[in-house]
Tab-separated table of C-alpha atoms and ligand atoms in Angstrom:
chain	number	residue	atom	x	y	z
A	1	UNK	CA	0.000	0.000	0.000
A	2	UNK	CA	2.645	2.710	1.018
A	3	UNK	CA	4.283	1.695	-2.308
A	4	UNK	CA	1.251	3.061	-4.335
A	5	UNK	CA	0.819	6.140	-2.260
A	6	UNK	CA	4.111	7.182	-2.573
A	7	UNK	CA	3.460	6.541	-6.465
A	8	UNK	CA	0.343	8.365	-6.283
A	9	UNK	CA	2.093	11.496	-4.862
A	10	UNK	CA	5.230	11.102	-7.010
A	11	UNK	CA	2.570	11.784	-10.008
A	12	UNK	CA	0.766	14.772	-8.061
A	13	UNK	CA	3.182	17.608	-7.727
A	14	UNK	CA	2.372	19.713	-10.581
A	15	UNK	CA	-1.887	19.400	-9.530
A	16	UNK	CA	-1.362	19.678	-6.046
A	17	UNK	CA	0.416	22.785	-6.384
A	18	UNK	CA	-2.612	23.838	-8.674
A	19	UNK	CA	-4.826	23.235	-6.078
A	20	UNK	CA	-2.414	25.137	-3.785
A	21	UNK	CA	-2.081	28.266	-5.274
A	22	UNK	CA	-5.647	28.446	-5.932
A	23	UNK	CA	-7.130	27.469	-2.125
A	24	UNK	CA	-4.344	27.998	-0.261
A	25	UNK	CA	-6.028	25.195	2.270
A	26	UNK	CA	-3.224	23.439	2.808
A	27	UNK	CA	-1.403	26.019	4.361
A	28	UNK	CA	-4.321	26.907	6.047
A	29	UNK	CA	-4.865	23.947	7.950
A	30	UNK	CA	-1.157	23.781	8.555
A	31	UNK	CA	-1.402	27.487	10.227
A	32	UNK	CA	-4.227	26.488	12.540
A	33	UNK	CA	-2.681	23.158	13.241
A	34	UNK	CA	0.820	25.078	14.260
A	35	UNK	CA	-1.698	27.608	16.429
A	36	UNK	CA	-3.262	24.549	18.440
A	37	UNK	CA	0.345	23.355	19.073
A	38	UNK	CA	2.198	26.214	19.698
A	39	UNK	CA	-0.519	26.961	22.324
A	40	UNK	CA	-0.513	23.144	24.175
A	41	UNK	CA	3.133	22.341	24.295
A	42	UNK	CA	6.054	23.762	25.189
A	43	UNK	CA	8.596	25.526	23.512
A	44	UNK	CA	8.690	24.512	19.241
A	45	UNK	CA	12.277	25.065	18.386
A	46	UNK	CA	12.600	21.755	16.836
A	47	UNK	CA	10.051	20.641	14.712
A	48	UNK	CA	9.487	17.539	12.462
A	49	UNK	CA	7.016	18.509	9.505
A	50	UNK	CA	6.018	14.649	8.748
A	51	UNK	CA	4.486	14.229	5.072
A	52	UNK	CA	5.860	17.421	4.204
A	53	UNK	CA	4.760	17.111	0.625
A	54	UNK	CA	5.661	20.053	-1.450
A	55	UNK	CA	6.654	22.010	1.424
A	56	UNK	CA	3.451	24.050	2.331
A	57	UNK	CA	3.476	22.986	5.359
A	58	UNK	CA	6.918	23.269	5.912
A	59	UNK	CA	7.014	26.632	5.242
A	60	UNK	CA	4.727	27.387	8.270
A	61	UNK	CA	5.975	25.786	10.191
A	62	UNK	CA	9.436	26.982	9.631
A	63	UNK	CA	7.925	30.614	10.631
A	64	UNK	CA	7.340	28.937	14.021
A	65	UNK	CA	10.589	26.871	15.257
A	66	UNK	CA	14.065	27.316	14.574
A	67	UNK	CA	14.886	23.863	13.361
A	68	UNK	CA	11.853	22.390	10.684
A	69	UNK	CA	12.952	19.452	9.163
A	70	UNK	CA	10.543	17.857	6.300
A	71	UNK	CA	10.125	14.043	5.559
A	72	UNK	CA	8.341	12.686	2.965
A	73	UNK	CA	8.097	9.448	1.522
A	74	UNK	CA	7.583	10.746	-2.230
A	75	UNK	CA	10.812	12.032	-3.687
A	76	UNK	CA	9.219	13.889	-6.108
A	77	UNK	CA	7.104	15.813	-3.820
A	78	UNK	CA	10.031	16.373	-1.538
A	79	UNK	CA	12.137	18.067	-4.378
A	80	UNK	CA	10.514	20.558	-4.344
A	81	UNK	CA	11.266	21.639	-0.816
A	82	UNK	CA	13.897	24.459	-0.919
A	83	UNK	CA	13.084	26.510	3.001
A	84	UNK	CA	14.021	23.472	4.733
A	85	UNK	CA	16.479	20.050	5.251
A	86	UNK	CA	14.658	16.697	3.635
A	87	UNK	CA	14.422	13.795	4.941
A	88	UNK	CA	13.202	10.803	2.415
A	89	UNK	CA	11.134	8.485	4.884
A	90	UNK	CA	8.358	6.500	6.116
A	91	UNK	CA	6.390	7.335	9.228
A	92	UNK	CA	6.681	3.774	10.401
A	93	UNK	CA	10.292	3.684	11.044
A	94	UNK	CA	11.464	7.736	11.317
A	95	UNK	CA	15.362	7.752	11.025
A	96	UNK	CA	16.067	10.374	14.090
A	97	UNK	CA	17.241	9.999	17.775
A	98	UNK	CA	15.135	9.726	20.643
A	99	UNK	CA	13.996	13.062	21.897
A	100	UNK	CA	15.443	14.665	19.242
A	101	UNK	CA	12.368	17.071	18.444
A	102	UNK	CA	9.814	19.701	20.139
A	103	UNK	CA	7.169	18.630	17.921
A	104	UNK	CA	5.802	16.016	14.777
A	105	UNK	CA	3.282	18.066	12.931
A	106	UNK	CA	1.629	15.738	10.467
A	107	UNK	CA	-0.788	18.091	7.964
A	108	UNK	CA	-3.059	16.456	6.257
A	109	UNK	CA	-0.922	13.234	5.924
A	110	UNK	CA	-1.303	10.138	8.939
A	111	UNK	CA	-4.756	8.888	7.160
A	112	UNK	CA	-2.626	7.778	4.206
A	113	UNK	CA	-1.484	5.032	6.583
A	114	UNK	CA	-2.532	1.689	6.840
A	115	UNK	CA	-2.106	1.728	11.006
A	116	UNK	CA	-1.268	4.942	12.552
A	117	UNK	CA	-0.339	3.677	15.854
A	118	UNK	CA	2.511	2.600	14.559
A	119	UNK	CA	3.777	6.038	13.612
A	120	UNK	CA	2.335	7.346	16.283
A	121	UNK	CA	4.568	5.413	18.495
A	122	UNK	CA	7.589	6.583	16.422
A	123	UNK	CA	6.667	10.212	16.836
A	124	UNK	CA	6.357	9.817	20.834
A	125	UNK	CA	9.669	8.307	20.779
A	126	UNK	CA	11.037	11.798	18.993
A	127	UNK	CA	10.130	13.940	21.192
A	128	UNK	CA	11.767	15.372	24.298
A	129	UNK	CA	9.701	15.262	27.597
A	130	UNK	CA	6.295	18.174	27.084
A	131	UNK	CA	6.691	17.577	23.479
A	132	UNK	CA	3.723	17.972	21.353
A	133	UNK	CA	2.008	16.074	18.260
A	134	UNK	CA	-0.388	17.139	15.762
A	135	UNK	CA	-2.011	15.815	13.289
A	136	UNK	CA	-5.052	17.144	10.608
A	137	UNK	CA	-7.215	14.198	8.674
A	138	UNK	CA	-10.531	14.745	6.516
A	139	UNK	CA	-13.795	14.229	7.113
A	140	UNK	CA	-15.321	15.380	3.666
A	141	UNK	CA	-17.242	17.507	2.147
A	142	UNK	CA	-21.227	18.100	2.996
A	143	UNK	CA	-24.231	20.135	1.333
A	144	UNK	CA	-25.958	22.976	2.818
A	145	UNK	CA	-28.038	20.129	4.974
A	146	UNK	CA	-25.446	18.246	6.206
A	147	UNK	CA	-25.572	15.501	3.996
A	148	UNK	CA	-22.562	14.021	2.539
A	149	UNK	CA	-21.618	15.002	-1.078
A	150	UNK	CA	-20.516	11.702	-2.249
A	151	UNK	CA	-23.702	9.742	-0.902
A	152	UNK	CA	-25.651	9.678	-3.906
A	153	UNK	CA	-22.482	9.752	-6.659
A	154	UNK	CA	-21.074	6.174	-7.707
A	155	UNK	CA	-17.780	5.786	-8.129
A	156	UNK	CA	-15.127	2.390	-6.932
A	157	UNK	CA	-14.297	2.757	-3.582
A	158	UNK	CA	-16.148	3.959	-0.818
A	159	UNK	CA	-12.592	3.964	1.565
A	160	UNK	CA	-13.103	5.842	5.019
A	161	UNK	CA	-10.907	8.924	5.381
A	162	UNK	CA	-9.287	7.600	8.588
A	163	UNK	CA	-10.145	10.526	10.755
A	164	UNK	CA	-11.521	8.020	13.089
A	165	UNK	CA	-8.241	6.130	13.191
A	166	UNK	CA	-5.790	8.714	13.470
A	167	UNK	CA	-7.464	10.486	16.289
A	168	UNK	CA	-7.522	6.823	18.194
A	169	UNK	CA	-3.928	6.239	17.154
A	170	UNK	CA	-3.354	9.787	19.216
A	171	UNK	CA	-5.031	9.055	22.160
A	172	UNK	CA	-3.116	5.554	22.758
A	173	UNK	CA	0.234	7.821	23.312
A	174	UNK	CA	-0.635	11.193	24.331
A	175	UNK	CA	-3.324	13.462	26.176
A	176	UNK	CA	-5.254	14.806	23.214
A	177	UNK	CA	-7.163	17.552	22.326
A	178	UNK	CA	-9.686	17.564	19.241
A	179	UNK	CA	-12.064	19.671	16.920
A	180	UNK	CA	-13.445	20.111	13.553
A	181	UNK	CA	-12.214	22.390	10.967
A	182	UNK	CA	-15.059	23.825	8.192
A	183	UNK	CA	-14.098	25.611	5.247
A	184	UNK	CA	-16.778	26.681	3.072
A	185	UNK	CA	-16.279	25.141	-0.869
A	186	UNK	CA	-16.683	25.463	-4.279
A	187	UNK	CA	-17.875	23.195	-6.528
A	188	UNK	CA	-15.114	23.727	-8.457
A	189	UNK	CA	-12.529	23.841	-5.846
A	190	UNK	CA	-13.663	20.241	-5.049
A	191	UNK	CA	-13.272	19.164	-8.553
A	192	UNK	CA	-9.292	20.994	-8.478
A	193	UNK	CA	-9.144	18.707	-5.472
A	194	UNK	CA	-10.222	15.540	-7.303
A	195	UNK	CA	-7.577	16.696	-10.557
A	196	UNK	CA	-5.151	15.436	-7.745
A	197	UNK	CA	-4.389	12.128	-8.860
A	198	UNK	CA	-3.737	10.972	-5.079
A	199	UNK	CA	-6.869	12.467	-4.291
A	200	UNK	CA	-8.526	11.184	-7.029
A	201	UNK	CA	-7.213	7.692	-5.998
A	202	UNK	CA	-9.811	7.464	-3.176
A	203	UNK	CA	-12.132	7.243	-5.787
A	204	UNK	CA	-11.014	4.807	-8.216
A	205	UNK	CA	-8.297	3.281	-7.097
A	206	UNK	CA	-7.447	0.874	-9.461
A	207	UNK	CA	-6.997	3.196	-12.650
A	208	UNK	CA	-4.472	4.671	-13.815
A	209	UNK	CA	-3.171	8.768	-12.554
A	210	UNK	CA	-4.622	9.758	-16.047
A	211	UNK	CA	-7.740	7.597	-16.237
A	212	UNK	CA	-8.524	8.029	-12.251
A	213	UNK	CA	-8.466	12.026	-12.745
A	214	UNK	CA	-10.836	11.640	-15.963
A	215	UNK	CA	-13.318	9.778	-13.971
A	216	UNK	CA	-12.935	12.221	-11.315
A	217	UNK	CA	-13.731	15.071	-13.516
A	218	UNK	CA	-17.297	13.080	-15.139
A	219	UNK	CA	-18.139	12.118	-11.611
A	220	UNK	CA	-17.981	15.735	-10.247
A	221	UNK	CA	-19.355	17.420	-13.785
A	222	UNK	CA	-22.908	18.350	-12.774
A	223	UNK	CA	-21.846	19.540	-8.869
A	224	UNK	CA	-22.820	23.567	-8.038
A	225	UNK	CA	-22.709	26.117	-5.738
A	226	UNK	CA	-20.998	25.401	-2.368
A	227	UNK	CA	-20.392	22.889	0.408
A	228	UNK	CA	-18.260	22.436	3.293
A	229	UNK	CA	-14.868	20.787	3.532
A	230	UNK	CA	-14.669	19.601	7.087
A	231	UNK	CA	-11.346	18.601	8.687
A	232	UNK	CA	-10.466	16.743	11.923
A	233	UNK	CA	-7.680	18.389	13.941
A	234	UNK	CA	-5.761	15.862	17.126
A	235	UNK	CA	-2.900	17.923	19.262
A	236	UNK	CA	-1.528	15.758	21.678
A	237	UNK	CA	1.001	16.600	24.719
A	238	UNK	CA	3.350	13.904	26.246
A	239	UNK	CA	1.927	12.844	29.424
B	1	LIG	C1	-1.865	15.555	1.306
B	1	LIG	S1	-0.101	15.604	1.327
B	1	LIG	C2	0.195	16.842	2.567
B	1	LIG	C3	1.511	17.542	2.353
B	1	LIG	C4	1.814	18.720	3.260
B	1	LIG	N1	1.810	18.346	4.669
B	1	LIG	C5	0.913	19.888	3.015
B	1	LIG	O1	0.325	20.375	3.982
B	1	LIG	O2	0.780	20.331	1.871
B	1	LIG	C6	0.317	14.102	2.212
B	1	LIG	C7	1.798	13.741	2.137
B	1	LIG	O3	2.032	12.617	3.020
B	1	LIG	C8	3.017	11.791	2.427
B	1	LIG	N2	2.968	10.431	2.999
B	1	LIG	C9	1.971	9.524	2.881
B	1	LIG	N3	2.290	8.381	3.523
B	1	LIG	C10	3.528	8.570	4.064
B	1	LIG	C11	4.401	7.746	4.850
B	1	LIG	N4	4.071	6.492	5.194
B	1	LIG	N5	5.583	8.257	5.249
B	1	LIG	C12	5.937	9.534	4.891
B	1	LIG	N6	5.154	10.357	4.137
B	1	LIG	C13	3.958	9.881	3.730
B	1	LIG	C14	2.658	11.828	0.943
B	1	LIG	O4	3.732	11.418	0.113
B	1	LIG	C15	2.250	13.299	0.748
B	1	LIG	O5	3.321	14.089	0.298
């Protein structure tokens, strides 16, 4: 599985900036996720930035600590990290000392995990004593009603986001704090989203990045007007 996310993000740098420069949600969620951890732990000098992707979030959180260092396992999303040193890695086995960071920030990145304890565990063992984790996972997008957008729109996998999991994953290792995150959305926006081909792989997962993003784009033809992107935020403090 990590094998075909990290191929799935190796073919989404150029689409994911897109949807960057366009939303700027990303760096968004990585500013209120730095906010919530600056304001439970203790001091952030060191931070590690942990599916760093492109750098967006890297480059916040560089503004907060004197020492960000990004790791990524896609090499090609990593490349294009200039602000900060890169680390080419996998959650599950994070090649840095014990107590060797402030705080693991992980934007937007531990649902891509098959079991997030197990990174979890790796980020307690980074951090010094008061140390703090975060991490930001999706929870989708809903009409005005509250009624999920996807409900009524086939497509090949129906996959849970993992908020569920990641927050549980937390809360085995730390004292944890938790909210919800609403941005309102356009229908377009959420197609830009879907032109991702990693975030179009949640929808077809089997097809190619080409054919997955051309489904995407018939799927999510006929959707107007707005809805809200809701995302999951976990801090948690060493205890
Ligand atoms: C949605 S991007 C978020 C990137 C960045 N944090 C941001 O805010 O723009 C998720 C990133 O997590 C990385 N990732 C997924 N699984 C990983 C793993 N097991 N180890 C390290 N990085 C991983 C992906 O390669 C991708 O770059």
């Amino acid at each position: 599985m990590k094998d075909i996310v990290r191929a799935n993000f190796d073919a989404s740098v150029d689409a994911y900036d897109a949807y960057e420069r366009r939303t700027g949600r990303f760096t968004a969620l990585a500013r209120l996720l730095a906010a919530e951890m600056d304001s439970r732990g203790g001091s952030l000098d060191a931070v590690l930035d942990a599916g760093a992707g492109t750098g967006v979030s890297t480059r916040v959180f560089a503004e907060e600590s004197t020492r960000t260092v990004a790791l990524d396992i896609s090499r090609e999303m990593l490349r294009e990290i200039e602000s900060a040193p890169r680390v080419e890695g996998d959650f599950d086995h994070l090649p840095f000392a014990d107590r060797s960071f402030d705080g693991v920030a992980f934007t937007a990145s531990l649902f891509l995990v098959p079991d997030p304890a197990v990174a979890i565990r790796e980020a307690a063992r980074l951090l010094q004593p008061g140390g703090v984790v975060g991490a930001v996972a999706p929870l989708g997008w809903v009409t005005g009603d509250g009624t999920d957008v996807f409900a009524d729109l086939e497509r090949d996998s129906r996959s849970p986001t993992g908020a569920e999991e990641v927050e549980a994953a937390l809360e085995s290792e730390f004292a944890v704090t938790t909210g919800t995150w609403r941005f309102a959305t356009t229908a377009d926006d959420l197609r830009l989203f879907h032109s991702i081909p990693a975030m179009a792989a949640r929808l077809y997962p089997k097809l190619s990045a080409e054919e997955r993003v051309e489904k995407a784009r018939d799927l999510l033809n006929s959707l107007e007007g707005t809805f809200e992107q809701r995302w999951r935020w976990i801090v948690g403090v060493t205890e």
